[in-house]
């Protein structure tokens, strides 16, 4: 075999190798998102711990994309740190959901102004959900949830494109839960990954 043909073969292999590695890397990240969704679902079982669960999941995915070490042990450590103040945020979220449920009942009862109040309540709840995801994606050990939510609320308004992306992710979770509850579990990891990507995109603007 001539040197030219050998060089050509090496060149072809060099061009193919990065494609395979990129595919493998992306598939591994996708699988990690699904696994992280399971971890998030389990950590959120106490109901008021879902902000901390998403925060720990988002931090785990950040380590994965940065090619840093980390696994279940690190996830649990982050969750324990985030839940110290995160459970209050989770409780406030359930309170907001209860208030919206009351508004919806007012709409069904035909009370005056009910449709308007119900629409405002639903939109506010969606905005709160988006802000919560953005706050969880930006959480770091030692951060205060009140400050995280305040900053995330501003980003929710100032970055409508990223917010609409997260709304789509929340819609996928709702639809998955409606059709088959087990499908919503791995999707949670994908939503956490989307929140991380949206925050990183906003940071680089």
Coordinates of C-alpha atoms in Angstrom, one line a residue:
X1 CA 0.0 0.0 0.0
X2 CA 1.4 3.4 -1.0
X3 CA 2.1 6.1 1.5
X4 CA -0.6 8.3 -0.1
X5 CA -3.3 5.6 0.4
X6 CA -2.1 5.0 4.0
X7 CA -2.3 8.8 4.7
X8 CA -5.7 8.8 3.1
X9 CA -6.9 6.0 5.3
X10 CA -5.6 7.6 8.4
X11 CA -7.3 10.9 7.4
X12 CA -10.6 9.1 7.0
X13 CA -10.3 7.4 10.4
X14 CA -9.4 10.8 12.0
X15 CA -12.5 12.3 10.5
X16 CA -14.7 9.5 11.7
X17 CA -13.4 9.2 15.2
X18 CA -14.7 12.5 16.5
X19 CA -18.2 11.8 15.1
X20 CA -18.4 8.5 17.0
X21 CA -17.1 10.1 20.2
X22 CA -19.5 12.9 19.9
X23 CA -22.4 10.5 19.4
X24 CA -21.3 8.4 22.3
X25 CA -20.9 11.4 24.5
X26 CA -24.4 12.7 23.7
X27 CA -26.0 9.3 24.2
X28 CA -24.2 9.0 27.5
X29 CA -25.5 12.4 28.5
X30 CA -29.1 11.4 27.5
X31 CA -28.8 8.3 29.5
X32 CA -27.5 10.3 32.5
X33 CA -30.5 12.6 32.2
X34 CA -32.9 9.7 32.4
X35 CA -31.1 8.3 35.4
X36 CA -31.1 11.8 37.0
X37 CA -34.8 11.9 36.5
X38 CA -35.2 8.8 38.6
X39 CA -33.1 10.3 41.4
X40 CA -35.1 13.6 41.3
X41 CA -38.4 11.7 41.5
X42 CA -37.2 9.7 44.5
X43 CA -35.8 12.7 46.3
X44 CA -39.1 14.6 45.6
X45 CA -41.3 11.9 47.2
X46 CA -41.7 13.9 50.5
X47 CA -43.5 16.5 48.3
X48 CA -41.9 19.6 49.7
X49 CA -38.4 18.6 48.7
X50 CA -38.8 18.9 44.9
X51 CA -36.8 22.2 44.7
X52 CA -33.9 20.6 46.4
X53 CA -34.3 17.5 44.2
X54 CA -34.1 19.5 41.0
X55 CA -31.2 21.6 42.4
X56 CA -29.2 18.4 43.2
X57 CA -30.1 17.0 39.8
X58 CA -29.1 20.1 37.9
X59 CA -25.8 20.2 39.8
X60 CA -25.1 16.6 38.9
X61 CA -25.8 17.3 35.2
X62 CA -23.4 20.2 35.3
X63 CA -20.7 17.9 36.6
X64 CA -21.4 15.5 33.8
X65 CA -21.2 18.1 31.1
X66 CA -18.0 19.4 32.6
X67 CA -16.5 15.9 32.7
X68 CA -16.1 16.1 36.4
X69 CA -16.5 13.1 38.7
X70 CA -19.7 12.6 40.6
X71 CA -22.5 10.1 41.1
X72 CA -25.2 9.2 43.5
X73 CA -23.2 10.0 46.6
X74 CA -22.5 13.6 45.4
X75 CA -26.2 13.9 44.4
X76 CA -27.3 12.9 47.9
X77 CA -24.8 15.4 49.5
X78 CA -26.1 18.2 47.3
X79 CA -29.7 17.3 48.1
X80 CA -29.1 17.4 51.8
X81 CA -27.5 20.8 51.5
X82 CA -30.2 22.2 49.2
X83 CA -33.1 20.8 51.3
X84 CA -32.2 22.9 54.4
X85 CA -34.0 25.9 53.0
X86 CA -35.5 24.3 49.9
X87 CA -38.3 22.7 51.7
X88 CA -39.7 26.1 52.5
X89 CA -39.7 26.9 48.8
X90 CA -41.4 23.6 48.1
X91 CA -44.1 24.4 50.7
X92 CA -44.7 27.8 49.2
X93 CA -45.1 26.2 45.8
X94 CA -47.8 23.9 47.0
X95 CA -49.5 26.9 48.6
X96 CA -49.5 28.6 45.3
X97 CA -50.9 25.5 43.6
X98 CA -53.7 25.4 46.2
X99 CA -54.5 29.0 45.6
X100 CA -54.8 28.4 41.8
X101 CA -57.0 25.4 42.5
X102 CA -59.3 27.6 44.5
X103 CA -59.4 30.1 41.5
X104 CA -60.3 27.3 39.1
X105 CA -63.1 26.2 41.4
X106 CA -64.3 29.9 41.3
X107 CA -64.3 29.7 37.5
X108 CA -66.4 26.5 37.5
X109 CA -68.8 28.0 40.0
X110 CA -69.5 30.9 37.7
X111 CA -68.5 33.6 40.1
X112 CA -68.2 37.1 38.7
X113 CA -64.7 37.8 37.4
X114 CA -63.8 34.1 37.9
X115 CA -62.4 33.4 34.4
X116 CA -60.1 36.4 34.6
X117 CA -58.9 35.5 38.1
X118 CA -58.4 31.9 37.1
X119 CA -56.4 32.8 34.0
X120 CA -54.2 35.1 36.0
X121 CA -53.7 32.4 38.6
X122 CA -52.7 29.8 36.1
X123 CA -50.2 32.1 34.3
X124 CA -48.7 33.1 37.7
X125 CA -48.3 29.4 38.6
X126 CA -46.6 28.7 35.3
X127 CA -44.3 31.6 35.8
X128 CA -43.5 30.4 39.3
X129 CA -42.7 27.0 38.0
X130 CA -40.3 28.4 35.4
X131 CA -38.6 30.6 38.0
X132 CA -38.3 27.6 40.3
X133 CA -36.5 25.6 37.6
X134 CA -34.2 28.5 36.9
X135 CA -33.5 28.9 40.6
X136 CA -32.8 25.2 41.0
X137 CA -30.5 25.2 38.0
X138 CA -28.4 28.1 39.5
X139 CA -28.3 26.7 43.0
X140 CA -24.9 26.3 44.6
X141 CA -24.1 25.0 48.1
X142 CA -24.6 27.8 50.6
X143 CA -27.0 29.8 48.3
X144 CA -30.2 31.2 49.8
X145 CA -33.4 30.2 48.1
X146 CA -35.0 33.6 48.5
X147 CA -32.2 35.3 46.6
X148 CA -32.2 32.5 44.0
X149 CA -35.9 33.0 43.4
X150 CA -35.7 36.8 43.2
X151 CA -32.9 36.6 40.6
X152 CA -34.6 33.7 38.7
X153 CA -37.9 35.8 38.6
X154 CA -36.0 38.6 36.8
X155 CA -34.4 36.2 34.4
X156 CA -37.8 34.6 33.7
X157 CA -39.1 38.0 32.4
X158 CA -35.9 39.2 30.7
X159 CA -35.3 35.9 28.9
X160 CA -38.7 34.9 27.4
X161 CA -37.2 32.5 24.9
X162 CA -35.6 30.4 27.6
X163 CA -38.7 30.7 29.7
X164 CA -40.9 29.4 26.9
X165 CA -38.5 26.5 26.4
X166 CA -38.9 25.5 30.1
X167 CA -42.7 25.9 29.8
X168 CA -42.5 23.3 27.0
X169 CA -40.5 21.0 29.2
X170 CA -43.1 21.4 32.0
X171 CA -45.9 20.6 29.4
X172 CA -44.1 17.4 28.4
X173 CA -44.0 16.3 32.1
X174 CA -47.7 17.1 32.5
X175 CA -48.6 15.2 29.3
X176 CA -46.4 12.3 30.3
X177 CA -48.0 12.1 33.7
X178 CA -51.5 12.2 32.0
X179 CA -50.8 9.4 29.6
X180 CA -48.5 7.2 31.7
X181 CA -47.1 8.2 35.1
X182 CA -43.8 6.2 34.7
X183 CA -42.9 8.2 31.6
X184 CA -42.8 11.4 33.7
X185 CA -40.0 10.1 35.9
X186 CA -37.1 10.1 33.3
X187 CA -38.5 13.2 31.7
X188 CA -37.7 15.1 34.9
X189 CA -34.0 14.7 34.2
X190 CA -34.5 16.1 30.8
X191 CA -36.3 19.2 32.2
X192 CA -33.4 19.7 34.7
X193 CA -31.0 19.5 31.8
X194 CA -33.0 22.0 29.9
X195 CA -33.0 24.4 32.9
X196 CA -29.2 24.1 33.1
X197 CA -28.9 24.8 29.4
X198 CA -31.2 27.8 29.6
X199 CA -29.3 29.3 32.5
X200 CA -25.9 28.7 30.7
X201 CA -27.3 30.3 27.6
X202 CA -28.5 33.4 29.5
X203 CA -25.1 33.6 31.4
X204 CA -23.2 33.8 28.0
X205 CA -25.4 36.4 26.5

